[in-house]
CSV table of C-alpha atoms and ligand atoms in Angstrom, one decimal:
chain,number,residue,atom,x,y,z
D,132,UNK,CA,14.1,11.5,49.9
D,133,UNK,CA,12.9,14.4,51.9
D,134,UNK,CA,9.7,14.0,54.2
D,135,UNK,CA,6.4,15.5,53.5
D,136,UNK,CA,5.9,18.7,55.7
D,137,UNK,CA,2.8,18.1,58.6
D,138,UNK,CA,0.7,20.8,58.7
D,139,UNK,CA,-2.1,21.4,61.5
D,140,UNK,CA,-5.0,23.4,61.0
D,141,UNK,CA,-7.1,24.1,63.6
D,142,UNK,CA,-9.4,27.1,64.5
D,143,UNK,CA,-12.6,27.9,66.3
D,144,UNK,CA,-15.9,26.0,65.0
D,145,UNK,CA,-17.0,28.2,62.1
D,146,UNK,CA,-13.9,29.5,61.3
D,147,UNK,CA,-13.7,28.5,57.7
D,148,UNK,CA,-10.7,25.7,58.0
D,149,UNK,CA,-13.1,23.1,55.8
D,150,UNK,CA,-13.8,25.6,53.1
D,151,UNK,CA,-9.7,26.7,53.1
D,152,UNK,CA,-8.6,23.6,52.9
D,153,UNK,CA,-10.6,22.2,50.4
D,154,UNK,CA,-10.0,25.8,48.2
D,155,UNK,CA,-6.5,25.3,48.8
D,156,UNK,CA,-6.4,21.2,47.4
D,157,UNK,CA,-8.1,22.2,44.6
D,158,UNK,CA,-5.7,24.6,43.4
D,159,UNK,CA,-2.4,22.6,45.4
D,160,UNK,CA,-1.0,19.0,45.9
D,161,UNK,CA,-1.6,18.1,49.6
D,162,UNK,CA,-3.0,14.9,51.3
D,163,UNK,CA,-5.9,15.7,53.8
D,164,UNK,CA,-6.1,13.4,56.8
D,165,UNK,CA,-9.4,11.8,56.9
D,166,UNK,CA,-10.3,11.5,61.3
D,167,UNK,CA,-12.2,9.3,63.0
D,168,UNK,CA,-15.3,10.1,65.3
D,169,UNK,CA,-18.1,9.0,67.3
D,170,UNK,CA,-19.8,12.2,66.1
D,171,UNK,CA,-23.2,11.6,64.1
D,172,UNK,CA,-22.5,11.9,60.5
D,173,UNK,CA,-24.3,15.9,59.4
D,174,UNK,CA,-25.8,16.4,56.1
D,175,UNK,CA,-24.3,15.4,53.6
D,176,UNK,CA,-20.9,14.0,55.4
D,177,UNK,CA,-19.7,10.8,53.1
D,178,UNK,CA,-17.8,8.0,55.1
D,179,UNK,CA,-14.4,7.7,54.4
D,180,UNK,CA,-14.2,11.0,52.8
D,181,UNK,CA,-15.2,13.4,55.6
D,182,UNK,CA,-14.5,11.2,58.8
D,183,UNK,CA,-14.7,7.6,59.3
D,184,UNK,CA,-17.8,7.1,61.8
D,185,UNK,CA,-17.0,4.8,64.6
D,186,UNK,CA,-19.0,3.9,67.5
D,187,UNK,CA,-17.5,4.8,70.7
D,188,UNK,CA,-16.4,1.2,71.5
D,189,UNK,CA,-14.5,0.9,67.9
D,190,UNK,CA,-12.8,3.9,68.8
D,191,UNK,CA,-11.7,2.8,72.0
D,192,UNK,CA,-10.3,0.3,70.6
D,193,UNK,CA,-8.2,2.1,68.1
D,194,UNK,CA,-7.0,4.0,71.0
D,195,UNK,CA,-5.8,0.9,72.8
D,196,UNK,CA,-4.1,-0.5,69.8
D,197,UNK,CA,-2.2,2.9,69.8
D,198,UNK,CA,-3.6,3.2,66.1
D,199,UNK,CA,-4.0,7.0,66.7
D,200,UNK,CA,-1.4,9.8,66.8
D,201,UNK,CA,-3.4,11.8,68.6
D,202,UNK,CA,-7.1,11.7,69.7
D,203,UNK,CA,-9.3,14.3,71.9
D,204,UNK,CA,-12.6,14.9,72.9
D,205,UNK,CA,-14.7,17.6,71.5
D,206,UNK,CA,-17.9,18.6,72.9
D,207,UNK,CA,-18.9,15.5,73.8
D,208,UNK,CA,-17.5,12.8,70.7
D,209,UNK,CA,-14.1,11.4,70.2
D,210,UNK,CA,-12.2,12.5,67.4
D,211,UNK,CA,-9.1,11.0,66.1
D,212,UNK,CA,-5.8,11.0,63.6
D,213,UNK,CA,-5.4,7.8,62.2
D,214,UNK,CA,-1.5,6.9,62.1
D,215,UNK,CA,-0.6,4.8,59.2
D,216,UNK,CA,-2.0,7.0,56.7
D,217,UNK,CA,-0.2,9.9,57.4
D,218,UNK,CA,3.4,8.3,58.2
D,219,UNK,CA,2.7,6.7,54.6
D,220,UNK,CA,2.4,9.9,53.1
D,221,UNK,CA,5.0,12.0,55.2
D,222,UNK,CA,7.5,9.0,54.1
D,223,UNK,CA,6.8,9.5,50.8
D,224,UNK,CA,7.5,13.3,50.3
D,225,UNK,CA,4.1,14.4,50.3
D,226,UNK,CA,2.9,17.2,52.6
D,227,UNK,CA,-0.1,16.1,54.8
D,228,UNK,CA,-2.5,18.6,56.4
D,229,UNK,CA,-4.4,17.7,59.6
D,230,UNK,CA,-7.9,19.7,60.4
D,231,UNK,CA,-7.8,19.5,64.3
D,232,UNK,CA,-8.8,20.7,67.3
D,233,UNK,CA,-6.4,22.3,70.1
D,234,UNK,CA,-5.9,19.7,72.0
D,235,UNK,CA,-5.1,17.4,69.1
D,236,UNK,CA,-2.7,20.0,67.7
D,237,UNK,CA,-0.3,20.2,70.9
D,238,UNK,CA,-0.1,16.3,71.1
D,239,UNK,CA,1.2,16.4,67.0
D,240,UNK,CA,3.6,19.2,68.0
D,241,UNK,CA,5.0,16.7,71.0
D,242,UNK,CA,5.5,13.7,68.8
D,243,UNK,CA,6.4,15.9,65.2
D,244,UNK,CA,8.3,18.8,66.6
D,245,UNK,CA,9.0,20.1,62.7
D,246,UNK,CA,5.0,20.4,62.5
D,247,UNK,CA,3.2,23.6,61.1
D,248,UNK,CA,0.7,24.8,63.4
D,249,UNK,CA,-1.4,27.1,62.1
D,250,UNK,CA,-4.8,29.0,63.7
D,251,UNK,CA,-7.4,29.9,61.7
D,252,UNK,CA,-10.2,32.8,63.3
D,253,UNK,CA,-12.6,34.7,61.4
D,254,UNK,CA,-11.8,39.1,61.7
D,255,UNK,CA,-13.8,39.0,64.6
D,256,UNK,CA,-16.4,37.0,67.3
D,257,UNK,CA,-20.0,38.2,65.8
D,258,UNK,CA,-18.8,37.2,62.5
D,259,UNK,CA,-17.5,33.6,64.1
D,260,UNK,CA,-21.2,33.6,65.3
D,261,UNK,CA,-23.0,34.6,62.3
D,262,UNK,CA,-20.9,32.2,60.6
D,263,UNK,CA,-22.0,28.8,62.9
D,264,UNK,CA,-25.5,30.1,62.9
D,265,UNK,CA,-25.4,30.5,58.9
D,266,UNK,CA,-24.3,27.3,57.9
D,267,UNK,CA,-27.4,25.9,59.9
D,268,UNK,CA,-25.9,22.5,60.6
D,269,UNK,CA,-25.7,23.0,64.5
D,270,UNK,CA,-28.7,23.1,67.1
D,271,UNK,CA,-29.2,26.3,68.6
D,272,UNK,CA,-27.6,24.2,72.0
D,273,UNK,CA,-24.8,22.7,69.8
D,274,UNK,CA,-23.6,26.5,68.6
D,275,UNK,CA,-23.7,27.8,72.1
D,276,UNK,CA,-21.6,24.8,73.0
D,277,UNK,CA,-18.9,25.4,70.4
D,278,UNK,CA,-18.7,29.3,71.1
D,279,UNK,CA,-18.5,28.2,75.0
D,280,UNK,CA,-15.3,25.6,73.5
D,281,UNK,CA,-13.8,29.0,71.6
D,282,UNK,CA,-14.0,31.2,74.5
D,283,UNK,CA,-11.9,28.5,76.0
D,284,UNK,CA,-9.4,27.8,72.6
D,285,UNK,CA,-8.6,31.7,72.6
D,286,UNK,CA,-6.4,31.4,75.5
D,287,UNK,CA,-4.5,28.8,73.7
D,288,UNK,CA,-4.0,30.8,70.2
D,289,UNK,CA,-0.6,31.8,70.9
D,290,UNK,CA,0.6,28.4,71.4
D,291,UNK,CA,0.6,27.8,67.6
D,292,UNK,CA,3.2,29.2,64.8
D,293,UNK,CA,1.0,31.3,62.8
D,294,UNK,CA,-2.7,33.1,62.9
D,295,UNK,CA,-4.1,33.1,59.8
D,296,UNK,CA,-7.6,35.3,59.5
D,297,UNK,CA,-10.3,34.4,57.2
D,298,UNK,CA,-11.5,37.4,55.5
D,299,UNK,CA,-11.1,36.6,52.2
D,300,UNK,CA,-10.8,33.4,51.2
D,301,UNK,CA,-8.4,33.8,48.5
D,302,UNK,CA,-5.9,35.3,50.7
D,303,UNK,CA,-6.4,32.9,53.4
D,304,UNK,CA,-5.7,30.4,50.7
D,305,UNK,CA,-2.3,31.8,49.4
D,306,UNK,CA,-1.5,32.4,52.6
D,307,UNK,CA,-1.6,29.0,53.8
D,308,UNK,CA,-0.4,27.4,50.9
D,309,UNK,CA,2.9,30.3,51.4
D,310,UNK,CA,3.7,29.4,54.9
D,311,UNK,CA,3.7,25.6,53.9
D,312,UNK,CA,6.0,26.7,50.5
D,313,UNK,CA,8.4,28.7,53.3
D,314,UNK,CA,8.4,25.9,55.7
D,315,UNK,CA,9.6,23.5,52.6
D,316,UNK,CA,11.9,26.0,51.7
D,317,UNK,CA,13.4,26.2,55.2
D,318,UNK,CA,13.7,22.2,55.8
D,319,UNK,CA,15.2,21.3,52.5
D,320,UNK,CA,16.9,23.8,50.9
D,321,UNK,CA,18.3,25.7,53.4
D,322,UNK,CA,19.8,22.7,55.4
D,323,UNK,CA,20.8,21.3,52.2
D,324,UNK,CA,22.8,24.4,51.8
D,325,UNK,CA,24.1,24.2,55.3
D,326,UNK,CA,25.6,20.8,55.0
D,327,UNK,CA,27.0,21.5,51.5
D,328,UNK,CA,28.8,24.8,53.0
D,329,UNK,CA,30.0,23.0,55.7
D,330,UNK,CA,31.6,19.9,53.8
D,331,UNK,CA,32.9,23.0,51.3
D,332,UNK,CA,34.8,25.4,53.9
D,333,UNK,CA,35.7,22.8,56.2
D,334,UNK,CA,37.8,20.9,52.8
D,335,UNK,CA,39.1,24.7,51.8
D,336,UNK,CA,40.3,25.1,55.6
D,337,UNK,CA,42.2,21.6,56.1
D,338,UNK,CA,43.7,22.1,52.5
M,525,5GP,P1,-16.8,18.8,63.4
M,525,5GP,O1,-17.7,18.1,64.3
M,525,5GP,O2,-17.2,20.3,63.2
M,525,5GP,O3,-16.5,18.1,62.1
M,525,5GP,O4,-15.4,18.9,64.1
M,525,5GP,C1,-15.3,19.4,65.4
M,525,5GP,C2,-13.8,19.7,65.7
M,525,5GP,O5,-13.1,18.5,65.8
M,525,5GP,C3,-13.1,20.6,64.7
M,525,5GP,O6,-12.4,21.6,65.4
M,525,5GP,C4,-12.2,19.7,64.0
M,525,5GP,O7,-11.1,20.4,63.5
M,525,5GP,C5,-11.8,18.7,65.1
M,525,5GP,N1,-11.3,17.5,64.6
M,525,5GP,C6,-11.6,16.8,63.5
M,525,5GP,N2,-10.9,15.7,63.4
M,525,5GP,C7,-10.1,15.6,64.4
M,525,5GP,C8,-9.0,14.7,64.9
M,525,5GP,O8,-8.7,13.7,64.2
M,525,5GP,N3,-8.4,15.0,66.0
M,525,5GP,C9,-8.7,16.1,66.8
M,525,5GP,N4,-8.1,16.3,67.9
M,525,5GP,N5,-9.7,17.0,66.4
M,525,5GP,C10,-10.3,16.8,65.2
């Protein structure tokens, strides 16, 4: 059986990847990774189905028993990709989607080299900034923090496959869910198609 296609999502704070990816699984069949972090739970975040909240010596510990694929600090908390859940589901043909920072993303692309990375920004900056001030989650300190972190991620943007822009959220939706649809297409069929021609033409040319 083929192997579920990992796709990374990451994006400046604010940039919509929660509300895309949820969109997206409500219309499409793909597993979310659920992290770990030391962060406080926010409002409304549900254990086990936004993040599951660790203290930072539990967390340490994961990280010692190499139960992570990747883990990275951001602004101050630990935040982590729990391994067995998502080699599970990669083995058993279903496409996983990790929401991660930067860092986080180029240690998946080392170990998963057939990893999607994919960027998500909003059109432009004052909208990024309208958008963290809007949801009013953040301190005032905290938002100033995470637009310091994006000045920072920008230089890194080009580092991943695609840039996908949130202006409307419908399009950003298909448009995900279309790169992850090509990427399938690309993996299965077309080496599929490869091997067959080759076991074909190389019979028709020894006949
Ligand atoms: P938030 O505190 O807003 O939920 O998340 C802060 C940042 O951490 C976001 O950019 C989010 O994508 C990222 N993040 C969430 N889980 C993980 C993870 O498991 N690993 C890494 N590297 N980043 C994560």
């Amino acid at each position: 059986m083929k192997k579920g296609i990992l796709t990374v999502v990451s994006g400046f704070s604010g940039a919509g990847k929660g509300t895309i990816i949820k969109e997206l699984r409500k219309k499409y069949n793909y597993q979310l990774s659920i992290s770990a972090t030391t962060r406080q739970p926010r409002k409304g975040d549900v254990e086990g189905v936004d993040y599951f909240f660790k203290t930072r010596d539990e967390f340490e510990k994961m990280i010692e028993k190499n139960e992570l694929i990747e883990w990275a600090e951001y602004v101050g908390n630990y935040y982590g990709t729990p391994k067995e859940y998502v080699e599970k589901q990669l083995e058993a043909g279903n496409d996983v989607l990790l929401e991660i920072e930067m860092q986080g993303g180029m240690l998946v692309k080392e170990q998963y080299p057939d990893a999607l990375l994919l960027f998500v920004t909003p059109p432009n900056a004052e909208i990024l900034k309208d958008r963290l001030t809007g949801r009013g989650t953040e301190t005032a300190e905290e938002i100033t923090r995470r637009l310091n972190r994006a000045a920072e991620e920008v230089e890194y943007m080009d580092k991943y496959d695609y840039i996908l822009v949130n202006d409307s959220l419908d399009d950003a939706v298909e448009n995900l869910h279309n790169l992850i649809q090509t990427r399938h297409y690309k993996t299965t069929h077309c080496e599929d198609l490869i091997e067959s021609m080759r076991q074909q033409l190389n019979t028709l040319v020894s006949k």
